Amino acid sequence: MSSKSKQSFAQRAKAHPNVLAKRLFEIAERKQTNIVLSADLTTTGELLKIADDLGPHIAVLKTHIDIVADFSSKTTEGLSRIAQKHDFLIFEDRKFIDIGNTVQKQYSGGALRIHEWAHIVNASVLPGPGVIQALDETILKEKVTDRAILILAEMTSKGSLAVGDYTRASVDIARQYAGSVVGFVCTKSLADIAPATAADEDFIIFTTGVNMANKGDALGQQYQTPITAMAGGSDFLIAGRGIYANRDPIAAAQEYRQAGWDAYISRIKAAE
Ligand code: 5BU
């Protein structure tokens, strides 16, 4: 586990050089939640309803905007309005993975105009560093301070090839673009596979595949619990069906929030 994961979000907010990372830690601390809701709903109405209902309990809402059947500018305008109302960030799980030239068009243009409304996006470094350079350039060119990138360093699906050298390369490339890359999507801390090279390095660990009731699904998804994820060095817990597909999504969100926050508090207490 990295030494930063033993510090509080408030301490990390103070020290972090990236404006969006600071804001994320401040939101988490203010709302006492490290839950990222993976809102994989397929209509605008359902997506906005879950965002509004669960907004008070989450730090970030993660979208797959291309699965929204009736997508229009109303979808993202609605999301941005609700994000402001409930004080959370929006993360589009786009997994950019192409040559830089294509990725810039996918990020800022097209039908989805992701750069306009998503605070956070993610990308795979399978194409090499150019994909991150392309996103970083767009962020710098627009002169905005509230946009950031996560590198997809590992995946939760059975047989994932995002391991070993690929994961190490993810960390190397993150260091080259540390102005915009604020962390990783991965299953655990990467400190063992790629130890920090600077004392103040603070990449944020987002962990998908978090579910309190199931071990996986029929299509290769593999789950861990909020407790195991936090013990492994995760900072933010990404949960989808465990929350939105629950009979009572609000109660489920509260339960995940409590479990994630308790695990966070015990981790920083143990380090004191
Ligand atoms: P679930 O309903 O909690 O299984 O949803 C998990 C979400 O996280 C879903 O949107 C996936 O696309 C996403 N995900 C993942 O499950 N595993 C990964 O390695 C990555 C993303 Br990267």
Short mmCIF file of C-alpha atoms and ligand atoms in Angstrom, two decimals:
data_model
loop_
_atom_site.label_atom_id
_atom_site.label_comp_id
_atom_site.label_asym_id
_atom_site.label_seq_id
_atom_site.Cartn_x
_atom_site.Cartn_y
_atom_site.Cartn_z
CA MET A 1 0.00 0.00 0.00
CA SER A 2 1.34 3.48 -0.77
CA SER A 3 2.26 5.80 2.09
CA LYS A 4 -0.33 8.31 0.80
CA SER A 5 -3.15 5.84 1.38
CA LYS A 6 -2.42 6.07 5.10
CA GLN A 7 -3.16 9.81 5.07
CA SER A 8 -6.61 11.36 5.33
CA PHE A 9 -8.39 12.72 2.27
CA ALA A 10 -8.18 16.17 3.89
CA GLN A 11 -4.37 15.92 4.11
CA ARG A 12 -4.15 14.64 0.56
CA ALA A 13 -6.44 17.45 -0.67
CA LYS A 14 -4.10 20.02 0.85
CA ALA A 15 -0.95 18.56 -0.65
CA HIS A 16 -2.21 17.48 -4.09
CA PRO A 17 -0.95 19.63 -6.99
CA ASN A 18 -3.92 18.78 -9.26
CA VAL A 19 -6.99 21.01 -8.82
CA LEU A 20 -9.49 18.28 -9.69
CA ALA A 21 -7.85 15.74 -7.38
CA LYS A 22 -8.01 18.31 -4.58
CA ARG A 23 -11.69 18.87 -5.31
CA LEU A 24 -12.40 15.14 -5.30
CA PHE A 25 -10.74 14.65 -1.91
CA GLU A 26 -12.59 17.68 -0.53
CA ILE A 27 -15.94 16.33 -1.75
CA ALA A 28 -15.20 12.93 -0.19
CA GLU A 29 -14.28 14.54 3.12
CA ARG A 30 -17.24 16.95 3.09
CA LYS A 31 -19.82 14.29 2.23
CA GLN A 32 -18.03 11.46 4.06
CA THR A 33 -18.23 9.12 1.13
CA ASN A 34 -15.74 7.41 -1.17
CA ILE A 35 -18.42 5.76 -3.29
CA VAL A 36 -18.45 6.06 -7.06
CA LEU A 37 -21.81 4.99 -8.42
CA SER A 38 -21.49 3.14 -11.70
CA ALA A 39 -24.82 4.33 -13.10
CA ASP A 40 -25.19 1.88 -15.98
CA LEU A 41 -28.79 2.80 -16.75
CA THR A 42 -29.91 2.85 -20.36
CA THR A 43 -32.41 5.70 -20.56
CA THR A 44 -32.00 9.39 -19.71
CA GLY A 45 -34.94 9.27 -17.30
CA GLU A 46 -33.52 6.36 -15.30
CA LEU A 47 -30.00 7.80 -15.30
CA LEU A 48 -31.11 11.23 -14.05
CA LYS A 49 -33.42 9.71 -11.45
CA ILE A 50 -30.71 7.51 -9.94
CA ALA A 51 -28.27 10.45 -10.02
CA ASP A 52 -30.73 12.64 -8.13
CA ASP A 53 -31.81 9.93 -5.68
CA LEU A 54 -28.30 8.71 -4.82
CA GLY A 55 -26.40 11.98 -5.35
CA PRO A 56 -26.22 12.81 -1.62
CA HIS A 57 -24.37 9.52 -0.92
CA ILE A 58 -21.69 9.53 -3.61
CA ALA A 59 -18.48 11.39 -4.45
CA VAL A 60 -18.51 10.55 -8.16
CA LEU A 61 -21.05 9.28 -10.68
CA LYS A 62 -19.59 7.06 -13.38
CA THR A 63 -21.34 6.87 -16.74
CA HIS A 64 -21.22 4.81 -19.92
CA ILE A 65 -22.93 7.52 -21.92
CA ASP A 66 -22.97 5.42 -25.12
CA ILE A 67 -25.44 2.94 -23.57
CA VAL A 68 -28.11 5.62 -23.08
CA ALA A 69 -30.66 4.76 -25.79
CA ASP A 70 -32.30 8.22 -25.95
CA PHE A 71 -29.07 10.21 -25.45
CA SER A 72 -29.28 13.94 -26.24
CA SER A 73 -27.77 17.13 -24.84
CA LYS A 74 -30.58 16.94 -22.23
CA THR A 75 -28.88 13.84 -20.78
CA THR A 76 -25.59 15.54 -20.04
CA GLU A 77 -27.11 18.91 -19.15
CA GLY A 78 -29.31 17.11 -16.64
CA LEU A 79 -26.36 15.20 -15.23
CA SER A 80 -24.29 18.38 -14.84
CA ARG A 81 -27.14 20.13 -13.07
CA ILE A 82 -27.63 17.23 -10.65
CA ALA A 83 -23.86 16.95 -10.09
CA GLN A 84 -23.82 20.57 -9.00
CA LYS A 85 -26.90 20.19 -6.84
CA HIS A 86 -25.49 17.18 -4.96
CA ASP A 87 -21.79 18.08 -5.09
CA PHE A 88 -20.34 15.13 -7.01
CA LEU A 89 -18.05 14.72 -10.01
CA ILE A 90 -18.86 12.96 -13.29
CA PHE A 91 -16.57 10.22 -14.63
CA GLU A 92 -17.20 8.90 -18.16
CA ASP A 93 -15.84 5.33 -18.29
CA ARG A 94 -14.97 5.70 -22.00
CA LYS A 95 -11.76 3.63 -21.92
CA PHE A 96 -10.12 5.53 -24.77
CA ILE A 97 -7.86 3.14 -26.66
CA ASP A 98 -6.75 4.35 -30.08
CA ILE A 99 -4.18 6.55 -31.80
CA GLY A 100 -3.97 10.05 -30.34
CA ASN A 101 -5.55 11.76 -33.35
CA THR A 102 -8.72 9.67 -33.12
CA VAL A 103 -8.89 9.95 -29.35
CA GLN A 104 -8.84 13.76 -29.46
CA LYS A 105 -11.88 13.69 -31.77
CA GLN A 106 -13.65 11.16 -29.55
CA TYR A 107 -12.90 13.20 -26.42
CA SER A 108 -13.91 16.67 -27.54
CA GLY A 109 -16.23 16.17 -30.50
CA GLY A 110 -18.66 13.75 -32.02
CA ALA A 111 -22.18 13.26 -30.73
CA LEU A 112 -21.06 12.89 -27.12
CA ARG A 113 -18.74 15.90 -26.55
CA ILE A 114 -17.34 14.11 -23.50
CA HIS A 115 -14.79 16.78 -22.61
CA GLU A 116 -17.57 19.34 -22.10
CA TRP A 117 -19.31 17.53 -19.26
CA ALA A 118 -17.11 14.73 -17.84
CA HIS A 119 -14.67 15.81 -15.12
CA ILE A 120 -12.85 12.49 -15.34
CA VAL A 121 -12.23 10.08 -18.22
CA ASN A 122 -10.14 6.94 -18.43
CA ALA A 123 -7.89 5.40 -21.05
CA SER A 124 -5.89 2.26 -21.67
CA VAL A 125 -2.20 2.60 -22.49
CA LEU A 126 -2.30 -0.38 -24.85
CA PRO A 127 -1.65 2.00 -27.81
CA GLY A 128 1.37 3.51 -25.97
CA PRO A 129 1.74 6.97 -24.43
CA GLY A 130 0.15 8.82 -27.41
CA VAL A 131 -3.36 8.19 -26.15
CA ILE A 132 -2.59 9.97 -22.87
CA GLN A 133 -0.63 12.72 -24.65
CA ALA A 134 -3.73 13.36 -26.80
CA LEU A 135 -6.07 13.68 -23.81
CA ASP A 136 -3.53 15.75 -21.86
CA GLU A 137 -3.11 18.15 -24.82
CA THR A 138 -6.86 18.65 -25.08
CA ILE A 139 -7.11 19.42 -21.38
CA LEU A 140 -4.18 21.87 -21.52
CA LYS A 141 -5.46 23.53 -24.70
CA GLU A 142 -8.89 24.19 -23.21
CA LYS A 143 -7.20 25.78 -20.17
CA VAL A 144 -9.69 24.16 -17.79
CA THR A 145 -8.67 23.05 -14.33
CA ASP A 146 -11.50 20.66 -13.64
CA ARG A 147 -10.65 17.82 -16.02
CA ALA A 148 -8.50 14.78 -15.29
CA ILE A 149 -7.53 11.34 -16.56
CA LEU A 150 -7.36 7.91 -14.94
CA ILE A 151 -5.31 5.15 -16.53
CA LEU A 152 -6.91 1.76 -16.67
CA ALA A 153 -4.06 -0.24 -15.13
CA GLU A 154 -5.92 -3.47 -14.39
CA MET A 155 -9.34 -4.96 -15.13
CA THR A 156 -11.68 -6.98 -12.98
CA SER A 157 -12.83 -9.45 -15.63
CA LYS A 158 -11.65 -13.08 -15.55
CA GLY A 159 -8.53 -13.68 -17.66
CA SER A 160 -7.74 -9.94 -17.97
CA LEU A 161 -4.49 -9.30 -19.84
CA ALA A 162 -4.02 -5.93 -18.12
CA VAL A 163 -1.35 -7.29 -15.75
CA GLY A 164 2.44 -7.28 -15.22
CA ASP A 165 4.34 -5.19 -17.78
CA TYR A 166 1.13 -3.54 -18.99
CA THR A 167 0.33 -2.40 -15.44
CA ARG A 168 3.92 -1.20 -14.89
CA ALA A 169 3.79 0.74 -18.17
CA SER A 170 0.52 2.34 -16.99
CA VAL A 171 2.36 3.75 -13.97
CA ASP A 172 5.36 4.92 -16.05
CA ILE A 173 3.08 6.76 -18.47
CA ALA A 174 1.04 8.26 -15.63
CA ARG A 175 4.30 9.75 -14.27
CA GLN A 176 5.07 11.31 -17.67
CA TYR A 177 1.66 13.04 -17.69
CA ALA A 178 1.20 13.66 -13.98
CA GLY A 179 -0.28 17.11 -14.71
CA SER A 180 -3.49 15.49 -15.98
CA VAL A 181 -3.32 11.87 -14.85
CA VAL A 182 -4.54 11.75 -11.26
CA GLY A 183 -4.74 8.01 -10.75
CA PHE A 184 -5.66 4.54 -11.87
CA VAL A 185 -8.57 2.21 -12.24
CA CYS A 186 -7.23 -1.01 -10.73
CA THR A 187 -8.09 -3.72 -8.26
CA LYS A 188 -5.55 -2.76 -5.55
CA SER A 189 -2.66 -0.43 -4.73
CA LEU A 190 0.06 -0.51 -7.38
CA ALA A 191 2.79 0.30 -4.84
CA ASP A 192 4.15 -3.27 -4.92
CA ILE A 193 4.32 -3.53 -8.69
CA ALA A 194 5.58 0.05 -9.22
CA PRO A 195 6.85 1.68 -6.00
CA ALA A 196 6.57 5.48 -5.77
CA THR A 197 9.58 7.31 -7.20
CA ALA A 198 8.90 10.56 -5.30
CA ALA A 199 7.75 11.08 -1.72
CA ASP A 200 4.93 13.41 -2.79
CA GLU A 201 3.58 11.16 -5.56
CA ASP A 202 -0.14 10.67 -4.96
CA PHE A 203 -2.01 8.68 -7.58
CA ILE A 204 -5.60 7.98 -6.57
CA ILE A 205 -6.79 4.37 -6.70
CA PHE A 206 -10.29 3.74 -8.06
CA THR A 207 -11.47 0.14 -7.74
CA THR A 208 -14.25 -1.34 -9.84
CA GLY A 209 -15.90 -4.66 -9.22
CA VAL A 210 -17.17 -3.84 -5.72
CA ASN A 211 -20.23 -5.73 -4.56
CA MET A 212 -21.36 -6.69 -1.05
CA ALA A 213 -23.68 -9.53 -2.10
CA ASN A 214 -22.13 -11.35 -5.06
CA LYS A 215 -18.76 -12.82 -6.04
CA GLY A 216 -19.18 -12.22 -9.77
CA ASP A 217 -21.56 -12.48 -12.71
CA ALA A 218 -22.14 -14.92 -15.57
CA LEU A 219 -19.91 -12.94 -17.96
CA GLY A 220 -16.62 -13.02 -16.08
CA GLN A 221 -16.99 -10.04 -13.74
CA GLN A 222 -15.16 -10.68 -10.42
CA TYR A 223 -16.13 -8.81 -7.27
CA GLN A 224 -14.53 -7.87 -4.00
CA THR A 225 -16.13 -6.19 -1.00
CA PRO A 226 -15.60 -2.59 0.17
CA ILE A 227 -13.51 -3.96 3.05
CA THR A 228 -11.13 -6.04 0.92
CA ALA A 229 -10.81 -3.23 -1.65
CA MET A 230 -9.92 -0.66 1.03
CA ALA A 231 -7.53 -3.12 2.70
CA GLY A 232 -5.82 -3.53 -0.67
CA GLY A 233 -5.15 0.20 -0.92
CA SER A 234 -8.15 1.44 -2.88
CA ASP A 235 -9.29 5.04 -2.28
CA PHE A 236 -12.58 5.20 -4.19
CA LEU A 237 -14.96 2.26 -4.58
CA ILE A 238 -16.88 1.87 -7.83
CA ALA A 239 -20.13 -0.06 -7.44
CA GLY A 240 -22.87 -0.55 -10.02
CA ARG A 241 -25.44 -3.34 -9.83
CA GLY A 242 -24.79 -3.85 -6.11
CA ILE A 243 -26.43 -0.43 -5.65
CA TYR A 244 -28.65 0.53 -8.59
CA ALA A 245 -30.10 -2.96 -9.15
CA ASN A 246 -30.86 -3.42 -5.44
CA ARG A 247 -34.55 -3.47 -4.47
CA ASP A 248 -33.84 -0.32 -2.45
CA PRO A 249 -31.02 1.61 -4.17
CA ILE A 250 -31.00 4.43 -1.59
CA ALA A 251 -30.58 1.99 1.32
CA ALA A 252 -27.91 0.12 -0.66
CA ALA A 253 -26.03 3.35 -1.40
CA GLN A 254 -26.09 4.19 2.32
CA GLU A 255 -24.82 0.72 3.19
CA TYR A 256 -21.91 0.88 0.69
CA ARG A 257 -21.10 4.40 1.82
CA GLN A 258 -20.95 3.35 5.45
CA ALA A 259 -18.83 0.28 4.69
CA GLY A 260 -16.41 2.29 2.51
CA TRP A 261 -16.13 5.14 4.98
CA ASP A 262 -15.66 2.91 8.02
CA ALA A 263 -12.88 1.03 6.20
CA TYR A 264 -11.25 4.35 5.25
CA ILE A 265 -11.40 5.65 8.84
CA SER A 266 -9.94 2.44 10.26
CA ARG A 267 -7.12 2.57 7.73
CA ILE A 268 -6.07 6.09 8.63
CA LYS A 269 -6.55 5.42 12.36
CA ALA A 270 -4.30 2.33 12.13
CA ALA A 271 -1.58 4.47 10.58
CA GLU A 272 -1.63 7.12 13.35
P1 5BU B 1 -21.03 -3.66 -11.68
O1 5BU B 1 -22.50 -3.58 -11.96
O2 5BU B 1 -20.65 -3.15 -10.28
O3 5BU B 1 -20.42 -4.99 -12.00
O4 5BU B 1 -20.41 -2.60 -12.72
C1 5BU B 1 -19.04 -2.39 -12.84
C2 5BU B 1 -18.79 -1.17 -13.69
O5 5BU B 1 -17.38 -0.91 -13.74
C3 5BU B 1 -19.23 -1.32 -15.15
O6 5BU B 1 -19.64 -0.04 -15.61
C4 5BU B 1 -17.99 -1.75 -15.87
O7 5BU B 1 -17.97 -1.32 -17.21
C5 5BU B 1 -16.91 -1.05 -15.07
N1 5BU B 1 -15.59 -1.74 -15.02
C6 5BU B 1 -15.43 -3.01 -14.49
O8 5BU B 1 -16.41 -3.62 -14.04
N2 5BU B 1 -14.21 -3.57 -14.46
C7 5BU B 1 -13.11 -2.95 -14.92
O9 5BU B 1 -12.00 -3.50 -14.87
C8 5BU B 1 -13.27 -1.63 -15.42
C9 5BU B 1 -14.52 -1.06 -15.46
BR1 5BU B 1 -11.79 -0.69 -16.00
#
